[in-house]
């Protein structure tokens, strides 16, 4: 997906459907990393809360 | 000595431990092999191309001859521009997060945003920069737009490392300083920040080094295929080492292999040099530290 954006962005005209699709790919990539990160931080946060409970 | 005697009666456990440890040690040494291999390979192939002409001339003959001066200068400008935008902002954000910010929902959201910023693929930064800086703010493909894009990418590195080094300053320093009647900002400015400077510098250099080596974010925002002169304003497009490398190794047919490896070597020296500076600063500070 990253390579698609990189290789095709130079060849599309601004404003065409192809151009918008490339931006859409960017959004999808962003959402994937966002999802993974939110999940990871949620796990870490829950773990910390539990350890605080155990310690206190 | 004593612990050895305690373990030896159960020699099988001792043996298993020895085997385990040596496997781990071998594995961690193996980590260094690819790095050393890459560096040696590049140096062997790239060194013959390096000459004063190569470093100080414009490319000529469709880049198949001449030097790579505009790419070197361009990478330098981009790194400088990135530093101008990202260092003050990153350090300010880190000071707020580590010294002032209360632990609440908003802070947590900021933290998630920073972590997430660090994980985004670099090409998405390129798209974002194209949309915001190049098209919406009408900066065009320019050093300015590329530096801003690279700054956003560098920010999370600078923020997290600065925050870590601020947090590493012992809490007692702050308590003592405050008990002498200083304000919170005076404490931070005179006590905490000076102690954290080496750590902050390391973070800044590591962040900038990443910015110097990136191709994808500058692909649409500031890099250009060829420039007959050096960029003379921040609104000019520029050549840059990583992008130049990408171009000459994929887009130019019949490119002399020597020039490619020479370019790689220059980029490697640039990035590795920054890395070594960071390491030296850190180890010196660690030796001098008294807490």
Tab-separated table of C-alpha atoms in Angstrom:
chain	number	residue	atom	x	y	z
A	1	UNK	CA	0.000	0.000	0.000
A	2	UNK	CA	2.792	2.404	0.877
A	3	UNK	CA	4.592	1.613	-2.354
A	4	UNK	CA	1.404	2.186	-4.345
A	5	UNK	CA	1.082	5.707	-3.003
A	6	UNK	CA	4.740	6.456	-3.558
A	7	UNK	CA	4.885	5.205	-7.108
A	8	UNK	CA	1.536	6.463	-8.398
A	9	UNK	CA	1.284	9.869	-6.741
A	10	UNK	CA	3.760	11.381	-9.156
A	11	UNK	CA	1.701	10.353	-12.173
A	12	UNK	CA	-1.868	11.324	-11.317
A	13	UNK	CA	-3.431	14.717	-11.945
A	14	UNK	CA	-4.641	16.645	-8.923
A	15	UNK	CA	-8.344	16.229	-8.178
A	16	UNK	CA	-8.945	13.105	-10.271
A	17	UNK	CA	-10.600	10.037	-8.699
A	18	UNK	CA	-7.268	8.221	-8.793
A	19	UNK	CA	-5.737	11.041	-6.758
A	20	UNK	CA	-8.461	10.795	-4.114
A	21	UNK	CA	-8.109	7.021	-3.958
A	22	UNK	CA	-4.432	7.433	-3.145
A	23	UNK	CA	-5.379	9.698	-0.263
A	24	UNK	CA	-7.913	7.080	0.808
A	25	UNK	CA	-5.121	4.481	0.933
A	26	UNK	CA	-3.270	6.900	3.186
A	27	UNK	CA	-6.296	7.095	5.503
A	28	UNK	CA	-6.536	3.303	5.639
A	29	UNK	CA	-2.845	3.047	6.575
A	30	UNK	CA	-3.332	5.702	9.226
A	31	UNK	CA	-6.362	3.940	10.702
A	32	UNK	CA	-4.477	0.636	10.876
A	33	UNK	CA	-1.630	2.156	12.890
A	34	UNK	CA	-4.095	4.113	15.024
A	35	UNK	CA	-6.071	0.962	15.819
A	36	UNK	CA	-2.985	-1.024	16.783
A	37	UNK	CA	-1.667	1.791	18.945
A	38	UNK	CA	-4.935	2.407	20.758
A	39	UNK	CA	-5.224	-1.308	21.490
A	40	UNK	CA	-1.657	-1.473	22.760
A	41	UNK	CA	-2.052	1.548	24.995
A	42	UNK	CA	-5.344	0.217	26.320
A	43	UNK	CA	-3.658	-3.050	27.299
A	44	UNK	CA	-0.798	-1.180	28.952
A	45	UNK	CA	-3.198	1.119	30.781
A	46	UNK	CA	-5.314	-1.764	32.074
A	47	UNK	CA	-2.218	-3.618	33.236
A	48	UNK	CA	-0.992	-0.560	35.122
A	49	UNK	CA	-4.352	-0.053	36.808
A	50	UNK	CA	-4.380	-3.667	37.928
A	51	UNK	CA	-0.867	-3.487	39.318
A	52	UNK	CA	-1.779	-0.279	41.171
A	53	UNK	CA	-4.731	-2.070	42.733
A	54	UNK	CA	-2.609	-5.003	43.765
A	55	UNK	CA	0.066	-2.795	45.259
A	56	UNK	CA	-2.230	-0.544	47.267
B	1	UNK	CA	32.759	-17.865	44.124
B	2	UNK	CA	30.308	-18.735	46.799
B	3	UNK	CA	27.386	-18.866	44.411
B	4	UNK	CA	29.361	-21.181	42.138
B	5	UNK	CA	29.755	-23.654	44.970
B	6	UNK	CA	26.077	-23.460	45.694
B	7	UNK	CA	25.140	-24.266	42.129
B	8	UNK	CA	27.704	-26.915	41.179
B	9	UNK	CA	26.076	-29.785	43.109
B	10	UNK	CA	23.150	-29.585	40.727
B	11	UNK	CA	25.436	-29.497	37.731
B	12	UNK	CA	22.743	-30.156	35.125
B	13	UNK	CA	20.925	-26.922	36.027
B	14	UNK	CA	24.228	-25.080	35.899
B	15	UNK	CA	25.015	-26.539	32.487
B	16	UNK	CA	21.596	-25.607	31.105
B	17	UNK	CA	22.112	-22.078	32.335
B	18	UNK	CA	25.515	-21.844	30.704
B	19	UNK	CA	24.143	-23.108	27.396
B	20	UNK	CA	21.226	-20.697	27.602
B	21	UNK	CA	23.414	-17.704	28.346
B	22	UNK	CA	25.923	-18.436	25.624
B	23	UNK	CA	23.131	-18.878	23.068
B	24	UNK	CA	21.737	-15.494	24.049
B	25	UNK	CA	25.191	-13.939	23.846
B	26	UNK	CA	25.824	-15.375	20.384
B	27	UNK	CA	22.423	-14.160	19.205
B	28	UNK	CA	23.108	-10.631	20.392
B	29	UNK	CA	26.492	-10.607	18.688
B	30	UNK	CA	24.770	-11.759	15.501
B	31	UNK	CA	22.746	-8.539	15.637
B	32	UNK	CA	25.889	-6.564	14.914
B	33	UNK	CA	26.821	-8.642	11.874
B	34	UNK	CA	24.337	-7.126	9.366
B	35	UNK	CA	25.226	-3.586	10.446
B	36	UNK	CA	28.960	-4.111	10.133
B	37	UNK	CA	28.394	-5.981	6.885
B	38	UNK	CA	26.345	-3.153	5.357
B	39	UNK	CA	28.877	-0.524	6.401
B	40	UNK	CA	31.856	-2.481	5.061
B	41	UNK	CA	30.070	-3.291	1.813
B	42	UNK	CA	29.150	0.345	1.212
B	43	UNK	CA	32.621	1.593	2.081
B	44	UNK	CA	34.340	-0.941	-0.190
B	45	UNK	CA	32.096	-0.127	-3.150
B	46	UNK	CA	31.634	3.582	-2.515
B	47	UNK	CA	35.077	4.762	-1.505
B	48	UNK	CA	36.553	4.774	-5.053
B	49	UNK	CA	33.841	7.231	-6.162
B	50	UNK	CA	34.570	9.775	-3.464
B	51	UNK	CA	36.677	12.682	-4.604
B	52	UNK	CA	36.625	16.423	-4.140
B	53	UNK	CA	34.933	16.808	-7.529
B	54	UNK	CA	32.229	14.324	-6.516
B	55	UNK	CA	31.422	16.312	-3.389
B	56	UNK	CA	31.659	19.802	-4.831
B	57	UNK	CA	30.240	19.707	-8.369
B	58	UNK	CA	26.805	19.803	-9.906
B	59	UNK	CA	25.640	16.604	-11.617
B	60	UNK	CA	26.181	16.665	-15.349
B	61	UNK	CA	25.445	14.523	-18.406
B	62	UNK	CA	21.998	13.447	-17.142
B	63	UNK	CA	23.499	12.777	-13.685
B	64	UNK	CA	25.812	10.132	-15.093
B	65	UNK	CA	28.818	12.288	-14.345
B	66	UNK	CA	29.807	15.147	-12.106
B	67	UNK	CA	29.112	15.456	-8.415
B	68	UNK	CA	26.262	15.467	-5.953
B	69	UNK	CA	26.709	18.886	-4.364
B	70	UNK	CA	23.045	20.011	-4.676
B	71	UNK	CA	21.864	16.813	-2.978
B	72	UNK	CA	24.277	17.264	-0.076
B	73	UNK	CA	23.330	20.916	0.348
B	74	UNK	CA	19.642	20.051	0.041
B	75	UNK	CA	19.800	17.395	2.741
B	76	UNK	CA	21.648	19.861	4.957
B	77	UNK	CA	18.972	22.539	4.435
B	78	UNK	CA	16.162	20.066	5.067
B	79	UNK	CA	17.765	18.882	8.300
B	80	UNK	CA	18.318	22.470	9.405
B	81	UNK	CA	14.722	23.454	8.570
B	82	UNK	CA	13.404	20.420	10.423
B	83	UNK	CA	15.491	21.356	13.457
B	84	UNK	CA	14.159	24.922	13.438
B	85	UNK	CA	10.543	23.770	13.563
B	86	UNK	CA	10.638	20.583	15.572
B	87	UNK	CA	13.216	21.220	18.306
B	88	UNK	CA	11.537	24.165	20.118
B	89	UNK	CA	8.083	22.666	19.728
B	90	UNK	CA	9.177	19.193	20.795
B	91	UNK	CA	11.071	20.370	23.866
B	92	UNK	CA	8.202	22.650	24.908
B	93	UNK	CA	5.714	19.803	24.578
B	94	UNK	CA	7.976	17.471	26.547
B	95	UNK	CA	8.412	20.013	29.366
B	96	UNK	CA	4.667	20.437	29.589
B	97	UNK	CA	4.008	16.694	29.555
B	98	UNK	CA	6.614	15.790	32.145
B	99	UNK	CA	6.450	18.796	34.499
B	100	UNK	CA	3.051	20.456	34.260
B	101	UNK	CA	0.480	18.142	32.742
B	102	UNK	CA	-1.992	16.575	35.164
B	103	UNK	CA	-2.703	12.874	34.749
B	104	UNK	CA	-6.111	13.020	33.155
B	105	UNK	CA	-7.977	11.972	30.078
B	106	UNK	CA	-6.650	14.815	27.940
B	107	UNK	CA	-3.018	14.005	28.758
B	108	UNK	CA	-3.681	10.387	27.946
B	109	UNK	CA	-5.107	11.353	24.586
B	110	UNK	CA	-2.046	13.524	23.884
B	111	UNK	CA	0.216	10.609	24.749
B	112	UNK	CA	-1.685	8.207	22.505
B	113	UNK	CA	-1.479	10.789	19.723
B	114	UNK	CA	2.300	11.056	20.120
B	115	UNK	CA	2.798	7.291	20.169
B	116	UNK	CA	0.554	6.995	17.162
B	117	UNK	CA	2.453	9.737	15.353
B	118	UNK	CA	5.601	7.667	15.754
B	119	UNK	CA	3.959	4.627	14.173
B	120	UNK	CA	2.499	6.155	11.027
B	121	UNK	CA	4.135	4.978	7.795
B	122	UNK	CA	6.359	7.734	6.438
B	123	UNK	CA	4.547	7.905	3.109
B	124	UNK	CA	1.395	8.977	4.958
B	125	UNK	CA	3.359	11.959	6.272
B	126	UNK	CA	4.229	12.702	2.686
B	127	UNK	CA	0.565	12.646	1.683
B	128	UNK	CA	-0.377	14.789	4.654
B	129	UNK	CA	2.335	17.295	3.823
B	130	UNK	CA	1.199	17.367	0.204
B	131	UNK	CA	-2.395	18.018	1.258
B	132	UNK	CA	-1.755	20.561	3.999
B	133	UNK	CA	1.460	22.424	3.244
B	134	UNK	CA	1.855	22.115	-0.513
B	135	UNK	CA	-1.742	22.468	-1.667
B	136	UNK	CA	-3.812	23.972	1.155
B	137	UNK	CA	-1.225	26.455	2.468
B	138	UNK	CA	0.081	26.968	-1.076
B	139	UNK	CA	3.751	26.593	-0.160
B	140	UNK	CA	4.373	24.561	-3.288
B	141	UNK	CA	6.984	21.840	-3.423
B	142	UNK	CA	9.581	23.636	-1.372
B	143	UNK	CA	12.187	23.247	1.319
B	144	UNK	CA	9.737	24.893	3.706
B	145	UNK	CA	6.943	22.394	3.050
B	146	UNK	CA	9.336	19.444	3.208
B	147	UNK	CA	10.893	20.673	6.451
B	148	UNK	CA	7.477	21.109	8.035
B	149	UNK	CA	6.492	17.594	6.976
B	150	UNK	CA	9.728	16.143	8.333
B	151	UNK	CA	9.223	18.134	11.552
B	152	UNK	CA	5.907	16.443	12.213
B	153	UNK	CA	7.615	13.107	11.702
B	154	UNK	CA	10.506	14.026	14.008
B	155	UNK	CA	8.360	15.470	16.803
B	156	UNK	CA	7.383	12.218	18.539
B	157	UNK	CA	11.032	11.104	18.731
B	158	UNK	CA	12.105	14.416	20.255
B	159	UNK	CA	9.137	14.592	22.635
B	160	UNK	CA	9.526	11.073	24.000
B	161	UNK	CA	13.293	11.194	24.480
B	162	UNK	CA	13.162	14.669	26.042
B	163	UNK	CA	10.385	13.580	28.364
B	164	UNK	CA	12.367	10.511	29.395
B	165	UNK	CA	15.469	12.545	30.189
B	166	UNK	CA	13.438	15.116	32.151
B	167	UNK	CA	11.834	12.343	34.161
B	168	UNK	CA	15.249	10.827	34.835
B	169	UNK	CA	16.247	13.907	36.841
B	170	UNK	CA	15.687	12.866	40.482
B	171	UNK	CA	12.544	14.177	42.116
B	172	UNK	CA	14.604	15.352	45.105
B	173	UNK	CA	16.267	18.017	42.921
B	174	UNK	CA	12.867	19.595	42.319
B	175	UNK	CA	11.815	19.360	45.955
B	176	UNK	CA	15.017	21.001	47.202
B	177	UNK	CA	14.826	23.740	44.595
B	178	UNK	CA	11.189	24.497	45.385
B	179	UNK	CA	11.924	24.543	49.106
B	180	UNK	CA	14.376	27.372	48.465
B	181	UNK	CA	11.460	29.473	47.286
B	182	UNK	CA	11.797	29.253	43.513
B	183	UNK	CA	8.841	29.123	41.204
B	184	UNK	CA	8.085	26.028	39.204
B	185	UNK	CA	9.464	27.507	35.998
B	186	UNK	CA	12.646	28.706	37.722
B	187	UNK	CA	13.171	25.173	39.003
B	188	UNK	CA	12.717	23.735	35.542
B	189	UNK	CA	14.873	26.361	33.856
B	190	UNK	CA	17.777	26.365	36.337
B	191	UNK	CA	17.768	22.872	37.828
B	192	UNK	CA	15.946	20.308	35.738
B	193	UNK	CA	16.778	21.408	32.178
B	194	UNK	CA	20.585	21.682	32.612
B	195	UNK	CA	20.642	18.140	34.005
B	196	UNK	CA	18.598	16.872	31.088
B	197	UNK	CA	20.477	18.624	28.270
B	198	UNK	CA	22.607	15.623	27.174
B	199	UNK	CA	19.556	13.393	26.979
B	200	UNK	CA	17.629	16.032	25.058
B	201	UNK	CA	20.504	16.543	22.624
B	202	UNK	CA	20.702	12.816	22.005
B	203	UNK	CA	17.007	12.699	21.242
B	204	UNK	CA	17.186	15.706	18.965
B	205	UNK	CA	20.090	14.268	16.982
B	206	UNK	CA	18.441	10.867	16.656
B	207	UNK	CA	15.246	12.528	15.424
B	208	UNK	CA	17.056	14.738	12.919
B	209	UNK	CA	19.074	11.790	11.708
B	210	UNK	CA	15.872	9.988	10.876
B	211	UNK	CA	14.628	13.080	9.070
B	212	UNK	CA	17.858	13.336	7.068
B	213	UNK	CA	17.539	9.780	5.812
B	214	UNK	CA	13.858	9.732	4.869
B	215	UNK	CA	12.683	9.680	1.289
B	216	UNK	CA	8.943	9.184	1.435
B	217	UNK	CA	7.882	12.371	3.284
B	218	UNK	CA	9.835	14.637	0.928
B	219	UNK	CA	8.835	12.752	-2.212
B	220	UNK	CA	5.839	15.010	-2.925
B	221	UNK	CA	6.605	17.939	-0.665
B	222	UNK	CA	10.030	19.244	-1.580
B	223	UNK	CA	12.315	16.905	-3.430
B	224	UNK	CA	13.036	17.404	-7.060
B	225	UNK	CA	14.614	15.245	-9.698
B	226	UNK	CA	17.230	17.709	-10.819
B	227	UNK	CA	18.123	21.292	-10.027
B	228	UNK	CA	20.598	23.185	-12.176
B	229	UNK	CA	21.516	25.526	-9.318
B	230	UNK	CA	21.578	25.418	-5.547
B	231	UNK	CA	18.286	26.290	-3.831
B	232	UNK	CA	18.369	29.972	-2.930
B	233	UNK	CA	15.180	30.476	-0.946
B	234	UNK	CA	13.104	28.322	1.420
B	235	UNK	CA	10.391	28.262	-1.227
B	236	UNK	CA	12.623	26.525	-3.769
B	237	UNK	CA	12.414	22.806	-4.318
B	238	UNK	CA	15.625	20.975	-3.567
B	239	UNK	CA	17.521	17.817	-4.279
B	240	UNK	CA	18.185	15.551	-1.312
B	241	UNK	CA	20.531	12.615	-0.832
B	242	UNK	CA	17.968	9.857	-0.152
B	243	UNK	CA	15.705	10.972	-2.976
B	244	UNK	CA	18.639	11.456	-5.324
B	245	UNK	CA	19.673	7.911	-4.526
B	246	UNK	CA	16.187	6.630	-5.277
B	247	UNK	CA	16.170	8.470	-8.584
B	248	UNK	CA	19.590	7.427	-9.805
B	249	UNK	CA	19.092	3.795	-8.862
B	250	UNK	CA	15.627	3.350	-10.385
B	251	UNK	CA	14.891	6.049	-12.942
B	252	UNK	CA	18.131	6.669	-14.795
B	253	UNK	CA	19.131	3.910	-17.195
B	254	UNK	CA	22.818	3.221	-17.598
B	255	UNK	CA	23.777	4.879	-14.364
B	256	UNK	CA	27.398	4.197	-13.370
B	257	UNK	CA	27.218	1.967	-10.297
B	258	UNK	CA	30.096	3.857	-8.706
B	259	UNK	CA	28.132	7.080	-8.378
B	260	UNK	CA	25.290	5.218	-6.705
B	261	UNK	CA	27.551	3.679	-4.103
B	262	UNK	CA	29.348	6.980	-3.637
B	263	UNK	CA	26.017	8.672	-2.887
B	264	UNK	CA	25.104	5.927	-0.428
B	265	UNK	CA	28.444	6.366	1.299
B	266	UNK	CA	27.953	10.119	1.672
B	267	UNK	CA	24.476	9.599	3.136
B	268	UNK	CA	25.762	6.874	5.441
B	269	UNK	CA	28.596	9.062	6.691
B	270	UNK	CA	26.158	11.948	7.268
B	271	UNK	CA	23.732	9.826	9.292
B	272	UNK	CA	26.334	7.713	11.060
B	273	UNK	CA	28.315	10.834	11.956
B	274	UNK	CA	25.251	12.321	13.676
B	275	UNK	CA	24.710	9.028	15.450
B	276	UNK	CA	28.291	8.934	16.727
B	277	UNK	CA	28.026	12.532	17.961
B	278	UNK	CA	24.891	11.556	19.889
B	279	UNK	CA	26.605	8.520	21.406
B	280	UNK	CA	29.645	10.539	22.473
B	281	UNK	CA	27.492	13.234	24.080
B	282	UNK	CA	25.528	10.625	25.981
B	283	UNK	CA	28.477	8.639	27.250
B	284	UNK	CA	30.322	11.785	28.329
B	285	UNK	CA	27.294	13.043	30.231
B	286	UNK	CA	26.848	9.664	31.866
B	287	UNK	CA	30.451	9.665	33.055
B	288	UNK	CA	30.117	13.156	34.518
B	289	UNK	CA	26.752	12.650	36.183
B	290	UNK	CA	26.709	12.441	39.939
B	291	UNK	CA	23.322	10.936	40.649
